[in-house]
Short mmCIF file of C-alpha atoms in Angstrom, two decimals:
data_model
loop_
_atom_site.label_atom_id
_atom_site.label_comp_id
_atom_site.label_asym_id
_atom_site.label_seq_id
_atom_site.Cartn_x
_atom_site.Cartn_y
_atom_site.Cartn_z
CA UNK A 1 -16.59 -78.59 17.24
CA UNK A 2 -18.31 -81.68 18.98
CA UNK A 3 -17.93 -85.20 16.57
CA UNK A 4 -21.32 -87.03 17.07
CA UNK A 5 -19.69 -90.55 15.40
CA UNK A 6 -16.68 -92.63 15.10
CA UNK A 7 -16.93 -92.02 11.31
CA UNK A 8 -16.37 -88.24 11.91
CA UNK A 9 -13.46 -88.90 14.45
CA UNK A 10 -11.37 -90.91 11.83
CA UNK A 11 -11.77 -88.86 8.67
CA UNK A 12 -10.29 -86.05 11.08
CA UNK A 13 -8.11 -88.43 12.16
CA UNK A 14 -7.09 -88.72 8.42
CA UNK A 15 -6.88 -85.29 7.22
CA UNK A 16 -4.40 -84.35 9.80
CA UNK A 17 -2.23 -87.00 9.35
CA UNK A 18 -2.21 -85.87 5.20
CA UNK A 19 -1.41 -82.29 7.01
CA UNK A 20 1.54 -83.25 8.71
CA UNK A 21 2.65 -85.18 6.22
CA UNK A 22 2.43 -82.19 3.43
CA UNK A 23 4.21 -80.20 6.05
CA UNK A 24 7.12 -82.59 6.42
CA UNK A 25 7.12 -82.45 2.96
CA UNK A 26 7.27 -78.62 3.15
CA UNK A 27 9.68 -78.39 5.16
CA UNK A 28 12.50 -80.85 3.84
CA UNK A 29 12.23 -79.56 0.82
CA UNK A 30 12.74 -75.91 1.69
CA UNK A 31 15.59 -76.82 4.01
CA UNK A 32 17.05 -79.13 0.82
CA UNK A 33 16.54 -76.14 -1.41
CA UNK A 34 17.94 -73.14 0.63
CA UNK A 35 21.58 -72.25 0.20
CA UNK A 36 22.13 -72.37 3.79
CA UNK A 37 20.97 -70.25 6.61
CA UNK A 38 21.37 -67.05 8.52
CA UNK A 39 23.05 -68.40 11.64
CA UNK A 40 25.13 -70.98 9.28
CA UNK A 41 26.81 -67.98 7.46
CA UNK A 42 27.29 -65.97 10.38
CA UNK A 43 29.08 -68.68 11.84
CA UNK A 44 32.63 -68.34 9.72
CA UNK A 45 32.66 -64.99 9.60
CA UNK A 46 32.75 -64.91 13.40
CA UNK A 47 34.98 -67.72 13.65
CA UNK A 48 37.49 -65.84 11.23
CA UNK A 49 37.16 -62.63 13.47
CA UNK A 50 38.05 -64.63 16.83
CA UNK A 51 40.59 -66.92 15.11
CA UNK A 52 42.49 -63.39 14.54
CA UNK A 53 41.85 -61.86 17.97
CA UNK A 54 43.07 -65.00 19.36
CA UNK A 55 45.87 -65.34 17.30
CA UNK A 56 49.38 -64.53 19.54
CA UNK A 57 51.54 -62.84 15.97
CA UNK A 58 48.67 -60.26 16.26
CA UNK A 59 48.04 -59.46 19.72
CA UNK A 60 49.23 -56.08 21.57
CA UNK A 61 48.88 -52.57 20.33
CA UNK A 62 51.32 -52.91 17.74
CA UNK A 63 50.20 -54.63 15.69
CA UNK A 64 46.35 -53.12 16.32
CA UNK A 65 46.77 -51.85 12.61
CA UNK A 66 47.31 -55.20 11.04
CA UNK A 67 45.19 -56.88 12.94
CA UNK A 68 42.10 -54.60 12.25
CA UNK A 69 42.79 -54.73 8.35
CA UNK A 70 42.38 -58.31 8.76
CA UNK A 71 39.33 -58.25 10.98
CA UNK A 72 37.96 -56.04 8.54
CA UNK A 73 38.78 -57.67 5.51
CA UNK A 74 37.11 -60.83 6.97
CA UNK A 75 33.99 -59.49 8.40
CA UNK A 76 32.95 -57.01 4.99
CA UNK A 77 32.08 -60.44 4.06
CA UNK A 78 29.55 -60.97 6.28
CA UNK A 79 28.49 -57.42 7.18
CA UNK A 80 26.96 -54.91 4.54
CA UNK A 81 28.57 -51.58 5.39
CA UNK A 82 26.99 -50.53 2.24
CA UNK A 83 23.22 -51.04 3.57
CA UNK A 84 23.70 -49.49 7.01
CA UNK A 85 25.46 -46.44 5.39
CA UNK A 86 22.50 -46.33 3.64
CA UNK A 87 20.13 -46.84 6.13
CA UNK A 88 21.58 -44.36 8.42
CA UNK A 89 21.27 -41.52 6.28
CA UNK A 90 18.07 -41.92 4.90
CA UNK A 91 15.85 -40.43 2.12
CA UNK A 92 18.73 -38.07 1.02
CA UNK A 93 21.47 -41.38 -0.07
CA UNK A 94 19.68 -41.68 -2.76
CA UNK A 95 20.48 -38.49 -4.47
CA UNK A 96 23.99 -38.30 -3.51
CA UNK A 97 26.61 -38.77 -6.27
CA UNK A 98 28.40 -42.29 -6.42
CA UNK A 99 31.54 -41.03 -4.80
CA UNK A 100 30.41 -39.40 -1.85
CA UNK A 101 28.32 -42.28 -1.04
CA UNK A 102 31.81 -44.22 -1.19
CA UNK A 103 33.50 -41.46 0.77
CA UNK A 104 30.54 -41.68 3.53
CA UNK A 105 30.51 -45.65 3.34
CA UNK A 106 33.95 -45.68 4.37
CA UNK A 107 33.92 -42.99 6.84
CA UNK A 108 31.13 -44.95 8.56
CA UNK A 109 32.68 -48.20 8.46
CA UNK A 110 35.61 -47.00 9.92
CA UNK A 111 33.79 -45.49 13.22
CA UNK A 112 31.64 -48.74 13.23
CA UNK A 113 35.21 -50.72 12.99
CA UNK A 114 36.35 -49.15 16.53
CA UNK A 115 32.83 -48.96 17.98
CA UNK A 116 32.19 -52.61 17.38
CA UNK A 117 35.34 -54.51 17.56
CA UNK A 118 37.04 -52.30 19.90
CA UNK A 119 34.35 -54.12 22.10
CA UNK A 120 35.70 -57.44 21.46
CA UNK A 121 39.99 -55.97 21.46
CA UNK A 122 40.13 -57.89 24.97
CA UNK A 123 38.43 -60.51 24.07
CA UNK A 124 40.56 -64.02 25.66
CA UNK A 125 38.78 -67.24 23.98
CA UNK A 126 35.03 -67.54 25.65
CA UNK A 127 33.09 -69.31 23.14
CA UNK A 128 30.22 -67.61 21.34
CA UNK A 129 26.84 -69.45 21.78
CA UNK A 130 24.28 -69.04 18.86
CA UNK A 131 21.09 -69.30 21.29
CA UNK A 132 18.33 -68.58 18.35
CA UNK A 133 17.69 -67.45 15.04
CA UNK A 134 14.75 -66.07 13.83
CA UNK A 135 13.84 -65.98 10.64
CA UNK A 136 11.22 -64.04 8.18
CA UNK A 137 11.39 -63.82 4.23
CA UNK A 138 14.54 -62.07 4.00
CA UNK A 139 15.43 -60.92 7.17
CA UNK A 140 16.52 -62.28 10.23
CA UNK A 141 18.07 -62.48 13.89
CA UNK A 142 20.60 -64.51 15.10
CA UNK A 143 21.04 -64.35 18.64
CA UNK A 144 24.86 -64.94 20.46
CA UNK A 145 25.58 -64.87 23.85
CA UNK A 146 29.76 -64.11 25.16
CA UNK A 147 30.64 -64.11 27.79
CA UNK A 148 32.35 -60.44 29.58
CA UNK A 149 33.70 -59.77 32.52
CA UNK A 150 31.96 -62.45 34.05
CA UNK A 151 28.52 -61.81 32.79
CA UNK A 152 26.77 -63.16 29.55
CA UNK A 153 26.64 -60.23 26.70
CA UNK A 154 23.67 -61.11 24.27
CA UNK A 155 24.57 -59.78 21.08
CA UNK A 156 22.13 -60.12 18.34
CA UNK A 157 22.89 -60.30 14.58
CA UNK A 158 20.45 -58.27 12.10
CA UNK A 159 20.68 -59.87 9.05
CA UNK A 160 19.04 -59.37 5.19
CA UNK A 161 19.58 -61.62 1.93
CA UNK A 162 21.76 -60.24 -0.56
CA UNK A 163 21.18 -62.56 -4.01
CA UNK A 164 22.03 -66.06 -1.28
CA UNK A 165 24.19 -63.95 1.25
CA UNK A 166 23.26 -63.12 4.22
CA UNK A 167 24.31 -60.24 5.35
CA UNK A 168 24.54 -58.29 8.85
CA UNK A 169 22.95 -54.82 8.74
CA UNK A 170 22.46 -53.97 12.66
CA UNK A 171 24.15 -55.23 15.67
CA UNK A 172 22.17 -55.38 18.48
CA UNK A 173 24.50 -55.20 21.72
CA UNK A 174 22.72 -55.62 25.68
CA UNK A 175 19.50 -55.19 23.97
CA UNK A 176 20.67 -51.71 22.12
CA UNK A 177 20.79 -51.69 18.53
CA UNK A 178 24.31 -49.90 17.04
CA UNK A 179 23.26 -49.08 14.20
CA UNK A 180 20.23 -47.35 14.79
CA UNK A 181 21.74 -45.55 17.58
CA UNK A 182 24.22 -44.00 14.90
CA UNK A 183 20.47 -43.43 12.65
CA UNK A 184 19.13 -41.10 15.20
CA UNK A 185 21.94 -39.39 15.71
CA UNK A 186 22.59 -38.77 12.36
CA UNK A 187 19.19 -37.66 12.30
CA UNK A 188 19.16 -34.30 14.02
CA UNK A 189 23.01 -33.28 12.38
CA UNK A 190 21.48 -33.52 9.08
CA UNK A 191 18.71 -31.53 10.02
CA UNK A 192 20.88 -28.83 11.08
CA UNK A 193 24.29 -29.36 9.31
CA UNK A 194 23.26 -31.00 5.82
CA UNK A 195 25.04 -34.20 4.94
CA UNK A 196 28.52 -32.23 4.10
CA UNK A 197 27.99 -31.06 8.10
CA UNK A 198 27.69 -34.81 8.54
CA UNK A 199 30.41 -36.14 6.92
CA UNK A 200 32.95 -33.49 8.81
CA UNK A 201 31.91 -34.56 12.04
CA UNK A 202 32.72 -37.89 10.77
CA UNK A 203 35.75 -37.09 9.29
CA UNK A 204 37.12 -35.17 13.08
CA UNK A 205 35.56 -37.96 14.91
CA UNK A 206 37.52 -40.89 13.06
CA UNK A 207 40.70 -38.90 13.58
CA UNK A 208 40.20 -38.89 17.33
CA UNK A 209 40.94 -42.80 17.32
CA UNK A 210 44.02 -44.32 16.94
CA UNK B 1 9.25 -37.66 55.03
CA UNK B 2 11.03 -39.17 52.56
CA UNK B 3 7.35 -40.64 52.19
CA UNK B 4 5.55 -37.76 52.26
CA UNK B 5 7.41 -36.33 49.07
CA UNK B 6 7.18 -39.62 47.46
CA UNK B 7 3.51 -40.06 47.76
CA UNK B 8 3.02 -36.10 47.11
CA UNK B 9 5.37 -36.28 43.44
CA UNK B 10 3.46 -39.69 42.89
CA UNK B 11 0.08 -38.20 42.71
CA UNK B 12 1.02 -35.19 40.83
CA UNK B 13 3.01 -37.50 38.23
CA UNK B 14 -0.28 -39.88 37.94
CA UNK B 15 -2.00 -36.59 37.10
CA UNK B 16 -0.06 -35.30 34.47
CA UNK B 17 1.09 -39.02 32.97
CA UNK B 18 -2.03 -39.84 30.89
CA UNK B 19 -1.61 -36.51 28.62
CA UNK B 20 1.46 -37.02 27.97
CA UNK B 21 1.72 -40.72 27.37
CA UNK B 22 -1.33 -40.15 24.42
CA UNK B 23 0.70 -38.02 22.99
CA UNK B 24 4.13 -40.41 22.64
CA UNK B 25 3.18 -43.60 21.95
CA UNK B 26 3.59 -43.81 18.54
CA UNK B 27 4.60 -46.98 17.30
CA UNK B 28 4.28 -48.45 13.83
CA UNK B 29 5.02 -51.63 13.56
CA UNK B 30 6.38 -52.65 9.95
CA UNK B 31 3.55 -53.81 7.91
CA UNK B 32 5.56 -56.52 6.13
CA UNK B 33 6.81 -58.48 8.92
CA UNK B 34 3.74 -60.52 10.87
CA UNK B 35 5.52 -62.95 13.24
CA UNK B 36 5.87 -63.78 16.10
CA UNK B 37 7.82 -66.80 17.32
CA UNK B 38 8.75 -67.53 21.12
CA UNK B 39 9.54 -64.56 23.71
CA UNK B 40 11.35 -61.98 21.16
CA UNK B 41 8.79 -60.44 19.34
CA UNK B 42 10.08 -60.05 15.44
CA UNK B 43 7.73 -57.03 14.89
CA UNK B 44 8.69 -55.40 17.95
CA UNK B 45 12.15 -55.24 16.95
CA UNK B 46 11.62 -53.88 13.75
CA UNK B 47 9.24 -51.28 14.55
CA UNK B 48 10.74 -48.17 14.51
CA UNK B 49 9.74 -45.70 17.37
CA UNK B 50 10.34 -41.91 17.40
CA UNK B 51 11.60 -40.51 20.24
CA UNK B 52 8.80 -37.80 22.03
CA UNK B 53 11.61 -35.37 23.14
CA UNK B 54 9.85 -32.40 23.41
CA UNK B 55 11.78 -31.22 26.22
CA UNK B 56 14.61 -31.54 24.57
CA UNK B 57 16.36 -27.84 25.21
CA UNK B 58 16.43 -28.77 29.00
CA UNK B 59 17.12 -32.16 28.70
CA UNK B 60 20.58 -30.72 27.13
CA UNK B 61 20.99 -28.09 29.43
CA UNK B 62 21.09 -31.23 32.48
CA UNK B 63 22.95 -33.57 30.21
CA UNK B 64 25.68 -31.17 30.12
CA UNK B 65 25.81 -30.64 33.69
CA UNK B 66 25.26 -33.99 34.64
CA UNK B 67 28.34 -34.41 32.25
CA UNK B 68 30.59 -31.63 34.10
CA UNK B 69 29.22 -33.61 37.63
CA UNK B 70 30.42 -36.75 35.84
CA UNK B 71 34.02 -35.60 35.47
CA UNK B 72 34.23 -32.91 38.15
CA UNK B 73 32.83 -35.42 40.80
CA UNK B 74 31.73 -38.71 40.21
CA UNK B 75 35.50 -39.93 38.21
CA UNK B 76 37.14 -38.55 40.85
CA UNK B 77 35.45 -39.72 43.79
CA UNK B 78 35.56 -42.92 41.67
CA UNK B 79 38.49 -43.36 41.32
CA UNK B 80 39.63 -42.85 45.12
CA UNK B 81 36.70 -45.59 45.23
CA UNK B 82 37.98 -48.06 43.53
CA UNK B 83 41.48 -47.39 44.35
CA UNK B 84 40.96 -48.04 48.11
CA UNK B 85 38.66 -50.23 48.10
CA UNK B 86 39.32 -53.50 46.44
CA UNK B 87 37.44 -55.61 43.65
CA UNK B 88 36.25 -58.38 45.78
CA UNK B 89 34.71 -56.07 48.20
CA UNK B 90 32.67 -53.85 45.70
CA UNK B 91 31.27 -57.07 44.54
CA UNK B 92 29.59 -57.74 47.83
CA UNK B 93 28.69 -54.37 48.46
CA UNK B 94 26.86 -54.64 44.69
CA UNK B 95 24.96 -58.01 45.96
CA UNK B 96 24.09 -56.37 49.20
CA UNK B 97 22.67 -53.28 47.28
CA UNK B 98 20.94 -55.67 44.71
CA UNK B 99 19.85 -57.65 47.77
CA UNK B 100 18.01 -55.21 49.69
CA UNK B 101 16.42 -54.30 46.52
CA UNK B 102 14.62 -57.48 46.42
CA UNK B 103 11.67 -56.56 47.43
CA UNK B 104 11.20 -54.19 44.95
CA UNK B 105 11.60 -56.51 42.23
CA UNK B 106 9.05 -59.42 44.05
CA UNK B 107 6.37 -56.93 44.57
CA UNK B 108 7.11 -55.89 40.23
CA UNK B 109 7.13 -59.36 39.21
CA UNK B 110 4.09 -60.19 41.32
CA UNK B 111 2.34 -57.09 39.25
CA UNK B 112 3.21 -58.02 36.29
CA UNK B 113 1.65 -61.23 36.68
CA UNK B 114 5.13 -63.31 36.38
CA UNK B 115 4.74 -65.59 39.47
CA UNK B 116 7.66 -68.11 39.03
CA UNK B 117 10.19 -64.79 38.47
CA UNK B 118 8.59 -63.23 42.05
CA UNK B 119 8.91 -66.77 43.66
CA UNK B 120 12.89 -66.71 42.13
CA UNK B 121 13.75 -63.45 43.48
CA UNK B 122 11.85 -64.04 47.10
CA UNK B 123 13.83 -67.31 47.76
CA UNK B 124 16.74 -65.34 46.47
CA UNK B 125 16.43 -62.95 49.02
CA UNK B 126 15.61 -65.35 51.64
CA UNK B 127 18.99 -67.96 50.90
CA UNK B 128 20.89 -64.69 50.40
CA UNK B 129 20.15 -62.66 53.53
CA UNK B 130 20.70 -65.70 56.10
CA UNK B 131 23.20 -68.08 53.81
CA UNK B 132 24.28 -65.66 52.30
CA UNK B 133 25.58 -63.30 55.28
CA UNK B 134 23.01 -60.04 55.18
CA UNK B 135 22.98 -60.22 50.98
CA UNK B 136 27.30 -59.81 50.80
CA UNK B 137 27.29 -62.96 48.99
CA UNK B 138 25.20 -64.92 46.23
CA UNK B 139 25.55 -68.46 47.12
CA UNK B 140 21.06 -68.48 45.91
CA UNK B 141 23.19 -67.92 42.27
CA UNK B 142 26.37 -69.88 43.14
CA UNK B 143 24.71 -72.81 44.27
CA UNK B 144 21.43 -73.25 43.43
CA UNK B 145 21.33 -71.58 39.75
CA UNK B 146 18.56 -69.44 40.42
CA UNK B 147 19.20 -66.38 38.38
CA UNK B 148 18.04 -62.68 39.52
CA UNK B 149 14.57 -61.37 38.28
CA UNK B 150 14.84 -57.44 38.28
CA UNK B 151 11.94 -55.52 37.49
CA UNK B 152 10.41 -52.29 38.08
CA UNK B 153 7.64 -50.13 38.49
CA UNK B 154 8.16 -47.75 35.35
CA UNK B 155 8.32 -51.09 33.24
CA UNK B 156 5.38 -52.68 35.37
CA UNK B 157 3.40 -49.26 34.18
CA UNK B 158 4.69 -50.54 30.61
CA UNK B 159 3.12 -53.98 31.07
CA UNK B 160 0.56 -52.59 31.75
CA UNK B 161 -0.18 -50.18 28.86
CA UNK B 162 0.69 -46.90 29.84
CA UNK B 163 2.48 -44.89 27.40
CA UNK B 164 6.79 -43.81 28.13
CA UNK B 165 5.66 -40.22 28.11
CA UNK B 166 8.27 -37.74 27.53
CA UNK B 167 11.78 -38.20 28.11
CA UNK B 168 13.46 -36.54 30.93
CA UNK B 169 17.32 -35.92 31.40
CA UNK B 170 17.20 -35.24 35.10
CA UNK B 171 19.81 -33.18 37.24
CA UNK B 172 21.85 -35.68 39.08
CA UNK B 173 19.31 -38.92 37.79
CA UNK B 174 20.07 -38.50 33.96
CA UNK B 175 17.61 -40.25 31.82
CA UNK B 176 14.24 -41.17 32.69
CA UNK B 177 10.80 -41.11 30.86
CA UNK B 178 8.13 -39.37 32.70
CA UNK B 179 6.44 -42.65 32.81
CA UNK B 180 9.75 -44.28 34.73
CA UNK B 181 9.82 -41.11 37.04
CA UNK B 182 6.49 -42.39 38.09
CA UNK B 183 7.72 -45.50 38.52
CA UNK B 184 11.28 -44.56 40.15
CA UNK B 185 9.18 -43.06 42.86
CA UNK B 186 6.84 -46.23 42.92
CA UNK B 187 10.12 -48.50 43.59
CA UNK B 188 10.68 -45.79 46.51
CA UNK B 189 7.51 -47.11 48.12
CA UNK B 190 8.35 -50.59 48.10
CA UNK B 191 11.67 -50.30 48.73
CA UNK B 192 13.01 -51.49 52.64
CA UNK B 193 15.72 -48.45 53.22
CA UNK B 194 12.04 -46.02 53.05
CA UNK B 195 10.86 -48.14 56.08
CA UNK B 196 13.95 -47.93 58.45
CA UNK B 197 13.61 -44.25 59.47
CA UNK B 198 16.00 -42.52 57.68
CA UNK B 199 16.25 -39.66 56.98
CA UNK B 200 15.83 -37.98 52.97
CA UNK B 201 19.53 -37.08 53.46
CA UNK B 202 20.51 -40.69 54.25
CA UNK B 203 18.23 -41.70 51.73
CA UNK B 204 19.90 -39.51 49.15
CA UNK B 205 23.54 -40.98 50.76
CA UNK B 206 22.37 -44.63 50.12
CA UNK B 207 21.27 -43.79 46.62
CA UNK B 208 24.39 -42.27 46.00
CA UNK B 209 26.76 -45.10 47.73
CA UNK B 210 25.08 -47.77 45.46
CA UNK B 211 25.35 -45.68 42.54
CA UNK B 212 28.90 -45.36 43.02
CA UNK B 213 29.97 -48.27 43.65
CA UNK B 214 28.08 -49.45 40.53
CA UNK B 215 29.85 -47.64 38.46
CA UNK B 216 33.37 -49.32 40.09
CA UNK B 217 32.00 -52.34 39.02
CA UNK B 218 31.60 -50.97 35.38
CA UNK B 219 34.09 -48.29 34.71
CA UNK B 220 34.27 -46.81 31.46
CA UNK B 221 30.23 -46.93 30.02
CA UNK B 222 30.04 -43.57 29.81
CA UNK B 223 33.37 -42.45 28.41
CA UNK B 224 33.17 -45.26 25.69
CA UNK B 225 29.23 -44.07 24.82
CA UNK B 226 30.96 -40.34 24.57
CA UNK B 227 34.18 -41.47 23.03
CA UNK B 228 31.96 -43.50 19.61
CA UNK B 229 29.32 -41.00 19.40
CA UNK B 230 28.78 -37.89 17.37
CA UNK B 231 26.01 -36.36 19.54
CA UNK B 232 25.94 -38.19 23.17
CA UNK B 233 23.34 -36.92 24.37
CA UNK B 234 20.85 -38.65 21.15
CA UNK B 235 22.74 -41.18 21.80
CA UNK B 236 22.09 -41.88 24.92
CA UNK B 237 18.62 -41.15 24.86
CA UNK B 238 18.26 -44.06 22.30
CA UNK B 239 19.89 -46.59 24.39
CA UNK B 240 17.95 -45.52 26.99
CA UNK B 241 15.12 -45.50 25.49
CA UNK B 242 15.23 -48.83 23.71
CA UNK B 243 16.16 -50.64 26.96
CA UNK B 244 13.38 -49.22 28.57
CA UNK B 245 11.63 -50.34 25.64
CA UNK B 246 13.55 -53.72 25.48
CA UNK B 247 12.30 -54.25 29.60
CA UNK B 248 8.81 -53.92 28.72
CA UNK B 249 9.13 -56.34 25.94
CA UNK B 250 10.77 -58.48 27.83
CA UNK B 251 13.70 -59.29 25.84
CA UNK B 252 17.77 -59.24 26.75
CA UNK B 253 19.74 -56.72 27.79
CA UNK B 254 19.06 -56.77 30.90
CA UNK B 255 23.04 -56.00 32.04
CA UNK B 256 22.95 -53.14 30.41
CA UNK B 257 24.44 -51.05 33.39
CA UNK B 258 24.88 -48.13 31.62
CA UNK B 259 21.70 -47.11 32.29
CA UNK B 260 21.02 -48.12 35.87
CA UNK B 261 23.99 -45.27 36.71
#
């Protein structure tokens, strides 16, 4: 667009300053009204979950037991076991009966409990960066960088609102997402062994831990 | 002659590559989500891409025996490895490696049109082979910051549009698309050892010393991936799949070693 006169030049002139001001305006008043955000939430839960790695009463093997109830009891606040249980097995959840979506929920939590956290078991007090979040209706990605072995781990946070929580769904370690790794897999075993076929794999696989 | 095969396999790849990647590149992005903010790419991540395994009978058969070669040979020569030979020392034998691979990852950046990350790595190359003592040391990381920019041919080939193709579980390689065979054999051509005369058995030595001594560096990938999954080999055709996937994107997880073994 090519402005032949001055008069042209300040009306524009005007109508984008009323633009960014009704998009100031936007934008306080969303960030006054929202509960608080992804990363914001996140932030505790992973606090709470180094606070007990770090702490010395809990440290060694013996006391791995106690010290993964805790864990665990912290971080089902912040991560929805529920959703990726339910996202992992697919169309058939659904029609399962309440209690052997429980049974499943907990069988899967359990492997995600060593898979995940048995990551961070060594983990000696290198801070957790929050390097992003992005956000989009009601999901989101919040991005952390530790630091292991001497290299910076990017782990990313997959997150969905729950009522005002947000909750983690996906854990996105090096750039490989956990949960969906467990999805395919699950994938092809239900094809061939049915969701009971599943959920005695699970059941031999969790007793090969501890 | 090391060469000679290359260029030969190249050709025949380029061939076959366009059939195959029309037939797997399925993605579908999620309709709902429409943004796009900064480098990570919010639709990307949520798309969800089927894996084209169509040779997936075979690509069992090798995963297994790359499996019995994993514990039958590799642990063991392993962990003579890293029992004589000390920590400090497998680091520099890891920067030389990456070192001499420099070129490789200049000519990739260069290709896919990221100037700055070729400029990086050349400079790199240049402080590290003469400062540096022959690439044994990092002091172009150490003390002037300037991070490594790795980069291939099989994810230049995904810059530049062509599709993964199917995946491959290779005797002795492990996984691979058909599009990063291509592109394994690509990094071949501009990689330095090809030029030096050697011969394809000291070719297939120098392979074989870096790949060792990689996995000194990062003992345990495999036997964790095995140890949390309920079908390995899906499982680690998804991670290597979604780095691969991840590299093209350009997004982290880029020290994800598990698949450069």
């Amino acid at each position: 667009m090519v402005f032949r006169n001055l008069k042209q030049i300040k009306m524009m002139k005007y109508i984008y300053t009323l633009l960014v001001l009704v998009c100031c305006f936007f934008v306080l008043n969303s960030s006054a009204l929202a509960v608080s955000g992804p990363t914001e939430q996140l932030k505790p839960t992973l606090k709470s979950l180094i606070d007990i790695l770090l702490d010395p009463s809990l440290k060694g093997e013996k006391h791995k037991v106690e010290r993964r109830a805790k864990i665990m009891g912290h971080v089902t606040q912040g991560f929805d076991f529920r959703e990726m249980s339910q996202r992992v097995v697919g169309k058939e959840w659904k029609e399962l009966p309440q209690e052997k979506q429980d049974h499943f929920q907990s069988l899967f939590t359990k492997l995600l409990e060593n898979a995940y956290i048995g990551k961070f078991e060594n983990y000696s007090g290198q801070e957790i960066q929050y390097t992003g979040e992005r956000l989009k209706d009601d999901r989101a990605i919040v991005s952390t960088q530790i630091e292991n072995n001497g290299q910076l781990m990017p782990v990313e946070y997959i997150m969905t609102k729950k009522g005002d929580r947000w909750m983690v769904y996906d854990i996105n370690i090096e750039g490989v997402s956990l949960v969906r790794n467990y999805m395919e897999q699950f994938k092809s075993i239900l094809r061939r062994d049915k969701f009971d076929g599943l959920v005695k794999l699970l059941e031999e696989k969790n007793g090969t831990f501890d | 002659m090391l060469k000679k095969r290359i260029t030969l396999f190249l050709s025949l790849a380029l061939m076959v590559l366009p059939v195959w990647g029309a037939q797997a590149n399925d993605v579908s992005p999620d309709a709902n989500l429409s943004i796009d903010e900064g480098e990570g790419k919010f639709d990307e991540f949520f798309a969800e891409e089927e894996a084209g395994d169509p040779l997936e009978s075979m690509n069992r058969f090798f995963f297994e025996v790359n499996d019995k070669l994993y514990f039958w040979i590799l642990k063991p020569v392993n962990t003579a490895y890293t029992a004589v030979v000390p920590l400090d020392f497998r680091q520099c034998f890891g920067n030389f490696f990456d070192n001499i691979r420099a070129p490789v990852w200049v000519v990739n950046n260069l290709l896919q049109g990221k100037i700055s990350g070729a400029g990086i790595n050349l400079s790199r190359f240049l402080i590290n082979s003469t400062v540096g003592v022959l690439g044994l040391g990092d002091p172009a990381l150490q003390s002037f910051g300037m991070k490594p920019k790795p980069g291939d041919f099989g994810q230049t080939l995904g810059v530049w549009g062509v599709g993964e193709g199917a995946y491959l579980c290779l005797p002795l390689i492990g996984p691979l698309t058909l599009r990063d065979s291509v592109g394994f054999a690509g990094d071949a051509l501009s990689h330095p050892i090809t030029y030096v005369g050697i011969t394809y058995l000291d070719g297939v030595a120098y392979y074989t010393v870096d790949k060792v001594n990689l996995l000194s560096l990062h003992p345990g990938l495999y036997e964790d991936m095995k140890r949390y999954s309920l079908d390995p080999y899906i499982s680690m055709r998804q991670v290597y799949l979604e780095y691969r996937r991840n590299k093209v994107l350009n997004r982290e997880g880029k020290n994800n070693m598990l698949n450069e073994l």
